[in-house]
């Protein structure tokens, strides 16, 4: 176990000091995001493409779901966000790259209630509310290596998120 931990620490140290050239035009990033979203823990991912020296665009996706079981019913909430994002990078070419961005997308929200026998309804009911959204984001990327980038962001649809993206 100690050897495994030492190997992992060595790999992290090597990738942290490896030559990384930061964001630049033509870069493509893809990776998962984990954070807090509309209702609870939110899972998803993002894709970015460098259109310009400072500007990238791409897609962002998020999914969140929560179920509560009460003695009279079971409630399930599900939230999906699909959007297009555009980001302005303040320090292109640097390992530490802060950015500000905008997201235009579509929210899919559903709520399902299943009543237990003996309460209001045996059948329950469903509700769905879909809508367009416009949100902003602030964040930073940190290049761990020439092919791996860490991301932290606040905004919408993720209120707070972190992830690892891979350049290709």
mmCIF file of N, CA and C in Angstrom, residues 47-109:
data_model
loop_
_atom_site.group_PDB
_atom_site.id
_atom_site.type_symbol
_atom_site.label_atom_id
_atom_site.label_comp_id
_atom_site.label_asym_id
_atom_site.label_seq_id
_atom_site.Cartn_x
_atom_site.Cartn_y
_atom_site.Cartn_z
ATOM 1 N N UNK A 47 -17.041 20.100 -23.233
ATOM 2 C CA UNK A 47 -16.156 20.070 -24.387
ATOM 3 C C UNK A 47 -15.857 21.522 -24.743
ATOM 4 N N UNK A 48 -14.599 21.809 -25.068
ATOM 5 C CA UNK A 48 -14.210 23.162 -25.484
ATOM 6 C C UNK A 48 -13.283 23.074 -26.686
ATOM 7 N N UNK A 49 -13.424 24.038 -27.577
ATOM 8 C CA UNK A 49 -12.539 24.165 -28.731
ATOM 9 C C UNK A 49 -12.039 25.607 -28.791
ATOM 10 N N UNK A 50 -10.740 25.781 -28.975
ATOM 11 C CA UNK A 50 -10.142 27.119 -29.041
ATOM 12 C C UNK A 50 -10.295 27.746 -30.414
ATOM 13 N N UNK A 51 -11.264 28.662 -30.552
ATOM 14 C CA UNK A 51 -11.517 29.330 -31.830
ATOM 15 C C UNK A 51 -10.538 30.466 -32.091
ATOM 16 N N UNK A 52 -10.079 31.077 -31.036
ATOM 17 C CA UNK A 52 -9.284 32.305 -31.117
ATOM 18 C C UNK A 52 -8.227 32.234 -30.028
ATOM 19 N N UNK A 53 -7.269 33.119 -30.070
ATOM 20 C CA UNK A 53 -6.220 33.148 -29.047
ATOM 21 C C UNK A 53 -6.796 33.191 -27.632
ATOM 22 N N UNK A 54 -7.892 33.933 -27.421
ATOM 23 C CA UNK A 54 -8.479 34.069 -26.088
ATOM 24 C C UNK A 54 -9.869 33.460 -25.957
ATOM 25 N N UNK A 55 -10.496 33.034 -27.035
ATOM 26 C CA UNK A 55 -11.904 32.633 -26.989
ATOM 27 C C UNK A 55 -12.074 31.167 -27.363
ATOM 28 N N UNK A 56 -12.827 30.456 -26.518
ATOM 29 C CA UNK A 56 -13.162 29.065 -26.803
ATOM 30 C C UNK A 56 -14.672 28.900 -26.751
ATOM 31 N N UNK A 57 -15.153 27.857 -27.371
ATOM 32 C CA UNK A 57 -16.577 27.550 -27.342
ATOM 33 C C UNK A 57 -16.762 26.049 -27.317
ATOM 34 N N UNK A 58 -17.947 25.634 -26.912
ATOM 35 C CA UNK A 58 -18.189 24.206 -26.855
ATOM 36 C C UNK A 58 -19.518 23.886 -26.217
ATOM 37 N N UNK A 59 -19.563 22.743 -25.561
ATOM 38 C CA UNK A 59 -20.801 22.249 -24.964
ATOM 39 C C UNK A 59 -20.583 21.921 -23.498
ATOM 40 N N UNK A 60 -21.675 21.976 -22.732
ATOM 41 C CA UNK A 60 -21.642 21.602 -21.322
ATOM 42 C C UNK A 60 -22.912 20.816 -21.022
ATOM 43 N N UNK A 61 -22.783 19.814 -20.172
ATOM 44 C CA UNK A 61 -23.891 18.931 -19.842
ATOM 45 C C UNK A 61 -23.885 18.676 -18.342
ATOM 46 N N UNK A 62 -25.068 18.647 -17.739
ATOM 47 C CA UNK A 62 -25.175 18.342 -16.314
ATOM 48 C C UNK A 62 -26.413 17.519 -16.025
ATOM 49 N N UNK A 63 -26.319 16.634 -15.031
ATOM 50 C CA UNK A 63 -27.434 15.783 -14.618
ATOM 51 C C UNK A 63 -27.448 15.711 -13.098
ATOM 52 N N UNK A 64 -28.640 15.841 -12.519
ATOM 53 C CA UNK A 64 -28.815 15.751 -11.073
ATOM 54 C C UNK A 64 -30.143 15.061 -10.795
ATOM 55 N N UNK A 65 -30.183 14.222 -9.778
ATOM 56 C CA UNK A 65 -31.429 13.549 -9.420
ATOM 57 C C UNK A 65 -31.432 13.275 -7.923
ATOM 58 N N UNK A 66 -32.620 13.334 -7.344
ATOM 59 C CA UNK A 66 -32.760 13.064 -5.921
ATOM 60 C C UNK A 66 -34.111 12.413 -5.676
ATOM 61 N N UNK A 67 -34.130 11.424 -4.798
ATOM 62 C CA UNK A 67 -35.381 10.770 -4.406
ATOM 63 C C UNK A 67 -35.542 10.850 -2.902
ATOM 64 N N UNK A 68 -36.763 11.102 -2.475
ATOM 65 C CA UNK A 68 -37.112 11.122 -1.050
ATOM 66 C C UNK A 68 -38.269 10.157 -0.848
ATOM 67 N N UNK A 69 -38.148 9.302 0.142
ATOM 68 C CA UNK A 69 -39.197 8.333 0.425
ATOM 69 C C UNK A 69 -39.818 8.665 1.777
ATOM 70 N N UNK A 70 -41.075 9.100 1.739
ATOM 71 C CA UNK A 70 -41.836 9.387 2.946
ATOM 72 C C UNK A 70 -42.854 8.274 3.144
ATOM 73 N N UNK A 71 -43.463 8.205 4.301
ATOM 74 C CA UNK A 71 -44.412 7.112 4.532
ATOM 75 C C UNK A 71 -45.651 7.226 3.669
ATOM 76 N N UNK A 72 -45.980 8.413 3.144
ATOM 77 C CA UNK A 72 -47.171 8.569 2.308
ATOM 78 C C UNK A 72 -46.859 8.557 0.809
ATOM 79 N N UNK A 73 -45.592 8.820 0.429
ATOM 80 C CA UNK A 73 -45.269 8.880 -0.996
ATOM 81 C C UNK A 73 -43.761 8.882 -1.218
ATOM 82 N N UNK A 74 -43.395 8.659 -2.461
ATOM 83 C CA UNK A 74 -42.002 8.762 -2.873
ATOM 84 C C UNK A 74 -41.903 9.865 -3.929
ATOM 85 N N UNK A 75 -40.999 10.828 -3.700
ATOM 86 C CA UNK A 75 -40.789 11.946 -4.613
ATOM 87 C C UNK A 75 -39.450 11.755 -5.329
ATOM 88 N N UNK A 76 -39.430 12.012 -6.621
ATOM 89 C CA UNK A 76 -38.192 11.957 -7.389
ATOM 90 C C UNK A 76 -38.077 13.216 -8.240
ATOM 91 N N UNK A 77 -36.954 13.915 -8.107
ATOM 92 C CA UNK A 77 -36.658 15.109 -8.900
ATOM 93 C C UNK A 77 -35.479 14.783 -9.817
ATOM 94 N N UNK A 78 -35.574 15.176 -11.061
ATOM 95 C CA UNK A 78 -34.473 14.983 -12.003
ATOM 96 C C UNK A 78 -34.253 16.278 -12.774
ATOM 97 N N UNK A 79 -32.994 16.653 -12.941
ATOM 98 C CA UNK A 79 -32.637 17.876 -13.648
ATOM 99 C C UNK A 79 -31.545 17.553 -14.663
ATOM 100 N N UNK A 80 -31.744 17.990 -15.899
ATOM 101 C CA UNK A 80 -30.748 17.838 -16.954
ATOM 102 C C UNK A 80 -30.547 19.206 -17.598
ATOM 103 N N UNK A 81 -29.299 19.593 -17.762
ATOM 104 C CA UNK A 81 -28.965 20.853 -18.443
ATOM 105 C C UNK A 81 -28.054 20.531 -19.625
ATOM 106 N N UNK A 82 -28.420 21.054 -20.785
ATOM 107 C CA UNK A 82 -27.631 20.888 -22.000
ATOM 108 C C UNK A 82 -27.389 22.285 -22.549
ATOM 109 N N UNK A 83 -26.126 22.640 -22.757
ATOM 110 C CA UNK A 83 -25.882 24.007 -23.193
ATOM 111 C C UNK A 83 -24.664 24.178 -24.078
ATOM 112 N N UNK A 84 -24.616 25.332 -24.711
ATOM 113 C CA UNK A 84 -23.447 25.766 -25.471
ATOM 114 C C UNK A 84 -22.732 26.812 -24.622
ATOM 115 N N UNK A 85 -21.418 26.715 -24.548
ATOM 116 C CA UNK A 85 -20.664 27.657 -23.725
ATOM 117 C C UNK A 85 -19.624 28.390 -24.564
ATOM 118 N N UNK A 86 -19.348 29.610 -24.153
ATOM 119 C CA UNK A 86 -18.268 30.398 -24.730
ATOM 120 C C UNK A 86 -17.461 30.985 -23.589
ATOM 121 N N UNK A 87 -16.144 30.868 -23.653
ATOM 122 C CA UNK A 87 -15.282 31.343 -22.572
ATOM 123 C C UNK A 87 -14.199 32.278 -23.103
ATOM 124 N N UNK A 88 -13.908 33.321 -22.330
ATOM 125 C CA UNK A 88 -12.810 34.231 -22.619
ATOM 126 C C UNK A 88 -11.679 33.905 -21.652
ATOM 127 N N UNK A 89 -10.510 33.549 -22.178
ATOM 128 C CA UNK A 89 -9.346 33.166 -21.372
ATOM 129 C C UNK A 89 -8.431 34.374 -21.198
ATOM 130 N N UNK A 90 -8.161 34.720 -19.939
ATOM 131 C CA UNK A 90 -7.362 35.906 -19.636
ATOM 132 C C UNK A 90 -5.865 35.698 -19.812
ATOM 133 N N UNK A 91 -5.369 34.470 -19.625
ATOM 134 C CA UNK A 91 -3.931 34.212 -19.716
ATOM 135 C C UNK A 91 -3.658 33.022 -20.635
ATOM 136 N N UNK A 92 -3.960 33.144 -21.917
ATOM 137 C CA UNK A 92 -3.691 32.014 -22.808
ATOM 138 C C UNK A 92 -2.197 31.703 -22.836
ATOM 139 N N UNK A 93 -1.879 30.430 -22.903
ATOM 140 C CA UNK A 93 -0.484 30.018 -22.931
ATOM 141 C C UNK A 93 0.142 29.836 -21.567
ATOM 142 N N UNK A 94 -0.571 30.147 -20.497
ATOM 143 C CA UNK A 94 -0.047 29.992 -19.132
ATOM 144 C C UNK A 94 -0.620 28.724 -18.494
ATOM 145 N N UNK A 95 0.115 28.161 -17.524
ATOM 146 C CA UNK A 95 -0.396 26.983 -16.810
ATOM 147 C C UNK A 95 -1.668 27.316 -16.033
ATOM 148 N N UNK A 96 -1.701 28.484 -15.397
ATOM 149 C CA UNK A 96 -2.874 28.933 -14.649
ATOM 150 C C UNK A 96 -3.648 29.881 -15.556
ATOM 151 N N UNK A 97 -4.867 29.498 -15.923
ATOM 152 C CA UNK A 97 -5.636 30.229 -16.933
ATOM 153 C C UNK A 97 -7.035 30.570 -16.422
ATOM 154 N N UNK A 98 -7.234 31.764 -15.828
ATOM 155 C CA UNK A 98 -8.583 32.163 -15.411
ATOM 156 C C UNK A 98 -9.443 32.493 -16.634
ATOM 157 N N UNK A 99 -10.756 32.249 -16.499
ATOM 158 C CA UNK A 99 -11.658 32.546 -17.606
ATOM 159 C C UNK A 99 -13.001 33.033 -17.088
ATOM 160 N N UNK A 100 -13.732 33.719 -17.964
ATOM 161 C CA UNK A 100 -15.111 34.125 -17.717
ATOM 162 C C UNK A 100 -15.900 33.632 -18.927
ATOM 163 N N UNK A 101 -17.131 33.185 -18.683
ATOM 164 C CA UNK A 101 -17.877 32.626 -19.797
ATOM 165 C C UNK A 101 -19.368 32.832 -19.710
ATOM 166 N N UNK A 102 -20.033 32.464 -20.789
ATOM 167 C CA UNK A 102 -21.487 32.513 -20.875
ATOM 168 C C UNK A 102 -21.983 31.160 -21.373
ATOM 169 N N UNK A 103 -23.174 30.780 -20.907
ATOM 170 C CA UNK A 103 -23.777 29.507 -21.297
ATOM 171 C C UNK A 103 -25.210 29.768 -21.735
ATOM 172 N N UNK A 104 -25.587 29.244 -22.887
ATOM 173 C CA UNK A 104 -26.964 29.286 -23.372
ATOM 174 C C UNK A 104 -27.401 27.845 -23.545
ATOM 175 N N UNK A 105 -28.509 27.480 -22.898
ATOM 176 C CA UNK A 105 -28.883 26.081 -22.952
ATOM 177 C C UNK A 105 -30.345 25.815 -22.698
ATOM 178 N N UNK A 106 -30.605 24.554 -22.402
ATOM 179 C CA UNK A 106 -31.964 24.065 -22.215
ATOM 180 C C UNK A 106 -32.010 23.228 -20.940
ATOM 181 N N UNK A 107 -32.933 23.569 -20.040
ATOM 182 C CA UNK A 107 -33.169 22.819 -18.801
ATOM 183 C C UNK A 107 -34.301 21.830 -19.015
ATOM 184 N N UNK A 108 -34.130 20.622 -18.519
ATOM 185 C CA UNK A 108 -35.198 19.621 -18.506
ATOM 186 C C UNK A 108 -35.368 19.203 -17.050
ATOM 187 N N UNK A 109 -36.493 19.574 -16.453
ATOM 188 C CA UNK A 109 -36.745 19.298 -15.042
ATOM 189 C C UNK A 109 -37.988 18.428 -14.943
#
